[in-house]
Coordinates of C-alpha atoms and ligand atoms in Angstrom, one line a residue:
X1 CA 0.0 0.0 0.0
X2 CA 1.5 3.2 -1.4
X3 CA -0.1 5.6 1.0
X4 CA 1.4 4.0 4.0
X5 CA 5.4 3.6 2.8
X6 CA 7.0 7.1 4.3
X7 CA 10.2 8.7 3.2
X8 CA 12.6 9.2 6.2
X9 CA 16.1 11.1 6.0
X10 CA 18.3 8.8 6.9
X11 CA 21.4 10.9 7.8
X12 CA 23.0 14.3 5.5
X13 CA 20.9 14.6 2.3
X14 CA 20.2 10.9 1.5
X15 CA 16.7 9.4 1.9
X16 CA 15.6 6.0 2.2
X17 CA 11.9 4.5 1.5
X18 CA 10.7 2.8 4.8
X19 CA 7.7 0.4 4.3
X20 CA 5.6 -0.7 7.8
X21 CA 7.3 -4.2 7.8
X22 CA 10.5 -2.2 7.8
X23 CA 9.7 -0.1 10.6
X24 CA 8.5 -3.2 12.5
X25 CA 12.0 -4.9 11.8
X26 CA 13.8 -1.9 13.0
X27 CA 11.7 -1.5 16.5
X28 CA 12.1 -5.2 16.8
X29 CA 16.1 -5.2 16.1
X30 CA 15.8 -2.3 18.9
X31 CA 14.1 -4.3 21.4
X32 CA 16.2 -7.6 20.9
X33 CA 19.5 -4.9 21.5
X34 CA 17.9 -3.5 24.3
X35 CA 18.1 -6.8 25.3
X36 CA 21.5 -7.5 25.3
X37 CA 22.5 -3.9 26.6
X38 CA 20.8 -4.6 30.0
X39 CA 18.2 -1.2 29.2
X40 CA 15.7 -3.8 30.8
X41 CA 14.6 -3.2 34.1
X42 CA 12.1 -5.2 36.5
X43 CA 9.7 -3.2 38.7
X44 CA 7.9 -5.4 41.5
X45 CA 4.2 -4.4 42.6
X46 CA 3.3 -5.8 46.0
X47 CA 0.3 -8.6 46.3
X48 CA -0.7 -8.2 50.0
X49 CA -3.5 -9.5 52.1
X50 CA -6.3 -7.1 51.8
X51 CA -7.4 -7.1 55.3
X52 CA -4.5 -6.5 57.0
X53 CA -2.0 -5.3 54.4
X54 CA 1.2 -7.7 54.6
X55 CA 3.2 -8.8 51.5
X56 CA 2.7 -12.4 50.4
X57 CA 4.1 -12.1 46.6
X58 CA 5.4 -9.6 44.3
X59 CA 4.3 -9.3 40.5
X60 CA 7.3 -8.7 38.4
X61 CA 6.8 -5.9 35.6
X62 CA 9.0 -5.3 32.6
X63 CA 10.1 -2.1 31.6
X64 CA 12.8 -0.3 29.1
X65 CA 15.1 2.0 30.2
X66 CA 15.3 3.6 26.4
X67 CA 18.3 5.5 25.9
X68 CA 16.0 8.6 24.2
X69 CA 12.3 8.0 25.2
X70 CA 12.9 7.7 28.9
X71 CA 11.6 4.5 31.0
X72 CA 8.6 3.1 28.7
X73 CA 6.0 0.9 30.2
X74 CA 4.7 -2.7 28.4
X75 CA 1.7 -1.2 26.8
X76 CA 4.5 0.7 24.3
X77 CA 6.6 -2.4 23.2
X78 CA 5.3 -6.1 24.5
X79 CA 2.5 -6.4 21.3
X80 CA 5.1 -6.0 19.2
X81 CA 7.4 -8.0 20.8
X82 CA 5.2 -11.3 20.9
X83 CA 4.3 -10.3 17.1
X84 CA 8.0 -10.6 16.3
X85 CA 9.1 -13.2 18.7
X86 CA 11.3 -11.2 21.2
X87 CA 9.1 -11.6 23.8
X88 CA 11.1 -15.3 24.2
X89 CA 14.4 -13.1 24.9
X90 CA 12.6 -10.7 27.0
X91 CA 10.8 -13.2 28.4
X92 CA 13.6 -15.4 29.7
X93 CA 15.7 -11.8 30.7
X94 CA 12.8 -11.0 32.9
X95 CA 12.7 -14.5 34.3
X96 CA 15.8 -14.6 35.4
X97 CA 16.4 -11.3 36.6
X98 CA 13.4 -11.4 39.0
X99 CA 14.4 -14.6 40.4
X100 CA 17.9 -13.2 40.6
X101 CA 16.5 -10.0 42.6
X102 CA 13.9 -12.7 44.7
X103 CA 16.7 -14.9 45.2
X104 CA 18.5 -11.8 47.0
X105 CA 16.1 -10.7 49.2
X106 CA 15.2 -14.1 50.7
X107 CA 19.6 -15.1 51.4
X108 CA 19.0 -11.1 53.1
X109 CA 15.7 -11.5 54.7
X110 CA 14.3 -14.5 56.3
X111 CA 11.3 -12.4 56.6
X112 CA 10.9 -12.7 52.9
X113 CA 11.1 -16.7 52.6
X114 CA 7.9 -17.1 52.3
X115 CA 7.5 -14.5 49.8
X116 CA 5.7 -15.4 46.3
X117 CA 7.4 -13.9 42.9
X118 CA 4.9 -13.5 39.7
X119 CA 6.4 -13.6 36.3
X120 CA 3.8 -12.9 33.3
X121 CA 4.2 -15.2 30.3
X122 CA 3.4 -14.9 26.9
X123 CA 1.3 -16.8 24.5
X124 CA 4.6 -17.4 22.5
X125 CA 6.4 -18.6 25.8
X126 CA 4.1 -21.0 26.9
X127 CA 4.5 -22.8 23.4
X128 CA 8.1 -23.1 23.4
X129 CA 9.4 -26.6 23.3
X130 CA 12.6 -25.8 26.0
X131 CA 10.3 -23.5 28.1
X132 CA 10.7 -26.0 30.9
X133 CA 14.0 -26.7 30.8
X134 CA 14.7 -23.1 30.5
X135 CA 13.0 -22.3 33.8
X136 CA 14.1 -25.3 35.3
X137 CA 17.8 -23.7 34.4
X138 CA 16.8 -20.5 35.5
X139 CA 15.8 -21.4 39.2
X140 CA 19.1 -23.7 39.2
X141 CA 21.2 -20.7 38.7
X142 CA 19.7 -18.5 40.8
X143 CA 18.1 -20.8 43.7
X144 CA 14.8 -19.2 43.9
X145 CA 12.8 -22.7 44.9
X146 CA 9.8 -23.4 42.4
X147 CA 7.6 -23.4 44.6
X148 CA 7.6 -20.0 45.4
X149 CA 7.2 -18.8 41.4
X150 CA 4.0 -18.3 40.0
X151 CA 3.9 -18.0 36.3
X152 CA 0.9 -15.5 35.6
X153 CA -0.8 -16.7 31.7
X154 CA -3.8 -14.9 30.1
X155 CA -6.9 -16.5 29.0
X156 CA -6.1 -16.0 25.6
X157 CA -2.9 -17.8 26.3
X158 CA -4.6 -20.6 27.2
X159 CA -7.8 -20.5 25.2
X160 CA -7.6 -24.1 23.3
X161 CA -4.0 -25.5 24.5
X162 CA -2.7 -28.0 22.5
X163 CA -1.4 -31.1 23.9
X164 CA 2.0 -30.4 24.2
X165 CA 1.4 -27.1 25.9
X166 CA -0.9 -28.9 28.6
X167 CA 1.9 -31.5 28.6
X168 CA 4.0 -28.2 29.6
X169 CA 1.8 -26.7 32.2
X170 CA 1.7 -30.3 33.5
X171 CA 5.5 -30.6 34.1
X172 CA 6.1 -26.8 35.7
X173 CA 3.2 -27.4 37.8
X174 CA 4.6 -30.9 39.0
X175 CA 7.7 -28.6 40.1
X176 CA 6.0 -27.1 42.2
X177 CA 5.8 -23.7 40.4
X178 CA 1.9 -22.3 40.5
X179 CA -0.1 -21.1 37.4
X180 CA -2.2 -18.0 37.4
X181 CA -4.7 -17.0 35.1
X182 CA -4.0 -12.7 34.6
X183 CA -6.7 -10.3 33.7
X184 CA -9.3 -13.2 34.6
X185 CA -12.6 -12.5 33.2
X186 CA -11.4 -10.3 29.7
X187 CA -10.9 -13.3 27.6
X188 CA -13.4 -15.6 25.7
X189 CA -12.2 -18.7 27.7
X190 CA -15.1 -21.3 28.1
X191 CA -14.2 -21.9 32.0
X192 CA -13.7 -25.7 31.3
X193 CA -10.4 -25.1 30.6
X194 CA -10.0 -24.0 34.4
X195 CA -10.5 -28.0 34.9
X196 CA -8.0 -29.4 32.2
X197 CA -5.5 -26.8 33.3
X198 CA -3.4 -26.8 36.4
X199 CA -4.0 -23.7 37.5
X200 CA -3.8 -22.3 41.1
X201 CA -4.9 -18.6 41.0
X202 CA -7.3 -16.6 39.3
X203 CA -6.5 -13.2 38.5
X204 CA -10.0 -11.0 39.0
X205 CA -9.0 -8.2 36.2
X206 CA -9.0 -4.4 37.0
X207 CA -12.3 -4.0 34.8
X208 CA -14.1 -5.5 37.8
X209 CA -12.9 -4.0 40.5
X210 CA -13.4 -0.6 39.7
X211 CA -17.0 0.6 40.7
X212 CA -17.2 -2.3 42.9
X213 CA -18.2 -0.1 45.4
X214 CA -20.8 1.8 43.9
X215 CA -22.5 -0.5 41.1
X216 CA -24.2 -3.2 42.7
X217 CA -24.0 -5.1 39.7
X218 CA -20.1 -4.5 39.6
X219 CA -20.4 -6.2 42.8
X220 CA -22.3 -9.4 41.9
X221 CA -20.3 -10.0 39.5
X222 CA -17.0 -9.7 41.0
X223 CA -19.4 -11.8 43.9
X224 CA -19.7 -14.1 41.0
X225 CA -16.1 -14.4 39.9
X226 CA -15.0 -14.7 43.7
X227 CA -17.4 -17.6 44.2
X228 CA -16.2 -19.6 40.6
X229 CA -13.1 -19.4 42.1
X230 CA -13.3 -20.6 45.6
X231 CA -15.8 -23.7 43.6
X232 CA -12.5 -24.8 41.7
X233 CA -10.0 -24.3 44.9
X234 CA -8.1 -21.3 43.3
X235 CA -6.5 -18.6 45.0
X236 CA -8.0 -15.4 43.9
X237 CA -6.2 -12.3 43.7
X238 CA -7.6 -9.0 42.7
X239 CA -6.0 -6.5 40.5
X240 CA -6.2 -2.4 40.3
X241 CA -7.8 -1.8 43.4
X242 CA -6.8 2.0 43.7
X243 CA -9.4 2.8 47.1
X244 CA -9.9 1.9 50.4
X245 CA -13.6 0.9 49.4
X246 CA -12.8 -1.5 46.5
X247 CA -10.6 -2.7 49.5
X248 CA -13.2 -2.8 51.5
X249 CA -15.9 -4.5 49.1
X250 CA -13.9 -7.0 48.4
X251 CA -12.7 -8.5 51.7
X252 CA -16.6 -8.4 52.3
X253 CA -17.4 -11.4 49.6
X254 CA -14.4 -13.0 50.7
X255 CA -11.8 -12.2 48.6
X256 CA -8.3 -12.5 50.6
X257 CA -5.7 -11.0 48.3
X258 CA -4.9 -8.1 45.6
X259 CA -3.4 -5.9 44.1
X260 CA -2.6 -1.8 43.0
X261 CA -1.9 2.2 43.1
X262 CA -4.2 1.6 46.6
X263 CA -1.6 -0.7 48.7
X264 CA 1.8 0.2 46.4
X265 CA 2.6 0.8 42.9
X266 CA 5.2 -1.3 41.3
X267 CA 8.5 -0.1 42.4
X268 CA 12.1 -0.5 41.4
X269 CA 13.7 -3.9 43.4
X270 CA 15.7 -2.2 45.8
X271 CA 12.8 -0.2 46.9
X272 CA 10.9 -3.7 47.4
X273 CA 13.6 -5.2 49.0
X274 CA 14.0 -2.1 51.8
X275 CA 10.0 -2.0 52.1
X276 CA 10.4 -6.2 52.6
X277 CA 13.2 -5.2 55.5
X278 CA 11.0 -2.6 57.5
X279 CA 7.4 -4.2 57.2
X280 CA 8.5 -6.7 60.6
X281 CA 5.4 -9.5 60.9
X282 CA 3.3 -9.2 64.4
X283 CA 4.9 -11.2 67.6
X284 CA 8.2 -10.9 65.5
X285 CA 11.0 -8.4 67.1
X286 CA 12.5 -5.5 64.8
X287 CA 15.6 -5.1 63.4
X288 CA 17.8 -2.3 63.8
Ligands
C2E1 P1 -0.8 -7.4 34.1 O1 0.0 -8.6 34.2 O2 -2.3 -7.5 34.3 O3 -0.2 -6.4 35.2 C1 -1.0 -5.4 35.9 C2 -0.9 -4.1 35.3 O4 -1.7 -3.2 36.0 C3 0.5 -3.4 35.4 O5 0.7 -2.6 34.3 C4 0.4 -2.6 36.7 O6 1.3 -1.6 36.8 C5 -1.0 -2.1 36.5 N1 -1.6 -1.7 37.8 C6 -1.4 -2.2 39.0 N2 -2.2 -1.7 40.0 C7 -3.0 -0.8 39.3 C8 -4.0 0.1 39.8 O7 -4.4 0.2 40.9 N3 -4.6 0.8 38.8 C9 -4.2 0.8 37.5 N4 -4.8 1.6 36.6 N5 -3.3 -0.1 37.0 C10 -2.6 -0.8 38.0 P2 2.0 -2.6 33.4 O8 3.2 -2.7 34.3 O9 2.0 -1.4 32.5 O10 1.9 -3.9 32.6 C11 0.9 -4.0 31.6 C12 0.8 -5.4 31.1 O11 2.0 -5.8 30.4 C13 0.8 -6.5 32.2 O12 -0.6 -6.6 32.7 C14 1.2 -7.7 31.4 O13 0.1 -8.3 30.7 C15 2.2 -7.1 30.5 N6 3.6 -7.4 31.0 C16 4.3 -6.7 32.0 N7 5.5 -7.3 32.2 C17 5.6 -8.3 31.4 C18 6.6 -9.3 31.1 O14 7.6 -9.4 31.7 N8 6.3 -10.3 30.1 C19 5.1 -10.3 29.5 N9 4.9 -11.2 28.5 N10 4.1 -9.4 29.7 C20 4.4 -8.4 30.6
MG2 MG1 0.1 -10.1 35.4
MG3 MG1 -3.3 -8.8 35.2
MG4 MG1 -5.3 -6.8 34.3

């Protein structure tokens, strides 16, 4: 298509003809350097108990440190990056970085042993023959323990799984490591795959939390959600709650944990890590 192909200057007087697929291979050749020159960075957003506000898992969240554009969030480079494949090289980057940064905390902090880490995965991820061995690797090198990872898929991930990818699921699970199904609820799942699937938590998305507290019909069906849940034995988690009465709301149909801007935003590790060292459990004595 003619319209779209633009005409760039590509350095003193000479111009070059870029076409889209051009454009998408330079972005992408971008991202996969970005990769290799460590402008990744991990932030970690706090899961806590709603009722009494203690840390029981962090949700690790990519983000590029780009050298001109300043620290960009997912939403500007992860589509593309599963459209071109380097959301495997992200992917594996962020893996091990945040069980790098978990691993740390815990050898620092025996406060923090029991501490859950999330790591989002994407649909081209979770069909990758080696995934398993790569995690498998990954939790080697850094001794994070598999059963405190939690790999977070969305529905669309897991919408009609082939074989081998249940076969997948299967063998991470048997490691220990949990499955959690993100932004629960915005997908066109038919819920029977909650059954095939091993998956332990259920992410309640954003979209139905907000207004909890002031549509009753927000309400039921969040009511709803919490009740599917707690049918299949799933830890449910809720996401974007940003005030004290979505908080509130939500304990009240029995939800036990979430997430958002209300209880922390996501936050650079070392941040985590000195918020992990002053938050001292009840009975426990500080620490100077
Ligand atoms: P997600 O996994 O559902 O993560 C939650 C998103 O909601 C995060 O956005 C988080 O910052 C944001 N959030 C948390 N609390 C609140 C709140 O109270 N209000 C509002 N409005 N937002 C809140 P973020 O970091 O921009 O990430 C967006 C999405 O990008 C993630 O959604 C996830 O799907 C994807 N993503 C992030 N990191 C990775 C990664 O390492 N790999 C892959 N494949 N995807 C990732
Ligand atoms: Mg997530
Ligand atoms: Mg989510
Ligand atoms: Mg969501």
């Amino acid at each position: 298509d003619a319209a779209m192909y633009a005409v760039k200057r590509a350095g003193r007087g000479s111009y070059r003809v870029y076409t889209p697929e051009l454009d998408t291979r330079a972005h992408d050749a971008e991202l996969r350097r970005a990769v290799e020159n460590d402008e990744l960075v991990v932030h970690f957003q706090p899961v806590v108990t709603l009722a009494g506000g203690d840390i029981t898992a962090v949700e690790a969240l990519v983000r590029w440190n780009h050298p001109t554009r300043g620290l960009l969030m997912p939403g500007a480079f992860i589509d593309l990056a599963e459209e071109t494949g380097a959301v495997i090289p992200i992917g594996e980057w962020v893996l091990l970085d945040a069980c790098r940064q978990a691993a740390g905390w815990r050898a620092a902090n025996p406060d923090a042993e029991s501490l859950r880490l999330s790591v989002n995965l994407s649909a081209r991820q979770v069909t990758q023959t080696a995934l398993v061995d790569i995690i498998r690797n990954i939790l080697a090198e850094t001794g994070f323990p598999a059963d405190r990872l939690v790999l977070e898929l969305t529905e669309s991930v897991i919408l009609q799984p082939d074989e081998q990818t249940v076969a997948r699921l299967n063998a991470l699970r048997e490691m220990g490591i949990g499955i959690s199904v993100d932004d629960f609820g915005t997908g066109y799942a038919a819920l029977s795959y909650l059954r095939a699937l091993p998956v332990s938590v259920l992410k309640i998305d954003r979209s139905f939390v907000t207004g909890i507290d002031t549509d009753p019909d927000v309400y039921a069906v969040a009511e709803a959600v919490v009740r599917l849940a707690q049918a299949y034995r799933l830890h449910v988690v809720a996401e974007g709650i940003e005030t004290a009465g979505q908080a509130a709301a939500l304990i009240e149909m029995g939800c036990v944990s979430g997430q958002g801007y209300h209880f922390a935003r996501p936050m650079p590790g070392e941040d985590l890590a000195a918020k992990l060292s002053s938050s001292v459990p009840a009975g426990r004595p500080g620490r100077a």
